Coordinates of C-alpha atoms in Angstrom, one line a residue:
M1 CA 0.0 0.0 0.0
E2 CA 2.9 2.3 0.7
N3 CA 4.2 1.9 -2.8
V4 CA 0.8 2.7 -4.3
K5 CA 0.7 5.9 -2.3
I6 CA 4.2 6.9 -3.5
I7 CA 3.2 6.1 -7.2
K8 CA 0.0 8.2 -6.9
E9 CA 1.9 11.2 -5.4
G10 CA 4.4 10.9 -8.3
L11 CA 1.6 10.9 -10.8
K12 CA -0.1 13.9 -9.3
T13 CA 3.2 15.8 -9.3
T14 CA 3.9 14.9 -12.9
Q15 CA 0.3 15.8 -14.0
S16 CA 0.6 19.2 -12.2
R17 CA 3.9 19.9 -13.9
Q18 CA 2.5 19.0 -17.3
K19 CA -0.6 21.2 -16.7
S20 CA 1.6 24.2 -15.8
Y21 CA 3.6 23.7 -19.0
S22 CA 0.4 23.7 -21.1
D23 CA -1.2 26.6 -19.2
V24 CA 1.7 28.9 -20.2
R25 CA 1.1 28.3 -23.9
R26 CA -2.7 28.4 -23.7
R27 CA -4.5 31.6 -24.6
D28 CA -8.1 32.5 -24.9
L29 CA -9.3 33.1 -28.5
E30 CA -11.3 36.2 -29.2
F31 CA -13.0 37.0 -32.4
K32 CA -14.7 40.1 -33.7
E33 CA -17.4 40.5 -36.3
D34 CA -16.1 40.0 -39.8
D35 CA -13.0 38.1 -38.7
W36 CA -11.9 35.3 -41.0
V37 CA -11.3 32.0 -39.3
F38 CA -10.4 28.5 -40.5
L39 CA -12.5 25.7 -39.2
K40 CA -11.5 22.1 -39.1
V41 CA -14.4 19.7 -39.7
S42 CA -13.8 16.1 -38.9
P43 CA -16.2 13.2 -38.5
M44 CA -17.3 12.6 -35.0
K45 CA -17.0 9.2 -33.5
G46 CA -20.2 7.3 -33.1
I47 CA -22.3 9.1 -35.7
M48 CA -24.7 6.7 -37.4
R49 CA -25.8 7.4 -40.9
F50 CA -29.3 6.9 -42.3
E51 CA -30.8 6.8 -38.7
K52 CA -29.7 3.2 -38.2
K53 CA -28.3 2.6 -34.8
G54 CA -26.9 -0.2 -32.8
K55 CA -26.3 -3.6 -34.2
L56 CA -27.3 -2.8 -37.8
S57 CA -25.6 0.3 -39.1
L58 CA -24.2 1.0 -42.6
R59 CA -20.4 1.1 -42.4
Q60 CA -19.2 -0.4 -45.7
V61 CA -20.1 -0.1 -49.4
R62 CA -18.3 -2.3 -51.9
K63 CA -18.0 -0.7 -55.4
L64 CA -18.1 -3.0 -58.4
R65 CA -18.0 -1.7 -62.0
N66 CA -21.7 -1.1 -62.5
K67 CA -23.2 -1.2 -59.0
E68 CA -22.5 -0.7 -55.3
I69 CA -23.3 -3.3 -52.7
A70 CA -24.1 -1.9 -49.3
S71 CA -23.2 -4.0 -46.3
V72 CA -24.2 -3.8 -42.7
K73 CA -22.1 -5.1 -39.8
V74 CA -24.1 -7.6 -37.8
L75 CA -23.4 -8.6 -34.2
W76 CA -25.1 -12.0 -33.8
R77 CA -26.5 -13.0 -30.5
N78 CA -24.1 -14.6 -28.0
Q79 CA -21.0 -13.4 -30.0
Q80 CA -18.3 -11.0 -29.1
V81 CA -17.8 -7.6 -30.9
E82 CA -14.7 -9.0 -32.7
E83 CA -16.9 -11.8 -34.2
A84 CA -19.3 -9.4 -35.9
T85 CA -19.7 -10.1 -39.6
W86 CA -20.4 -8.0 -42.7
E87 CA -23.6 -9.0 -44.5
A88 CA -25.3 -7.7 -47.6
E89 CA -27.9 -5.1 -46.7
D90 CA -30.5 -6.5 -49.1
E91 CA -30.3 -10.0 -47.6
V92 CA -30.6 -8.8 -44.1
K93 CA -33.5 -6.5 -45.0
M94 CA -35.4 -9.5 -46.4
Q95 CA -34.8 -11.7 -43.3
Y96 CA -35.2 -8.9 -40.7
P97 CA -37.4 -6.1 -42.1
H98 CA -38.3 -4.7 -38.7
F99 CA -34.8 -3.6 -38.1
F100 CA -35.0 -1.2 -41.0
E101 CA -38.2 0.7 -40.2

């Protein structure tokens, strides 16, 4: 237990030191009307497209010469996340139409 206390104190000291380094460089941004600014837009983690959520959500589209095949990632019951499989969206819609309402 004594070693754990020493390690925790060391971590707090290190975190405090790093915070003081970053606080020196940090400054508040102030903008006025008609200022030009650059915005970086990046996709947010966890956004589901086409209002599909959870186990069935569109993540992959295979492109062939003349058509695109949409796939959905399916997490089958009693399986781990790593064991989820990509299935053709049309086939899954035929078997489980209530998931796509």
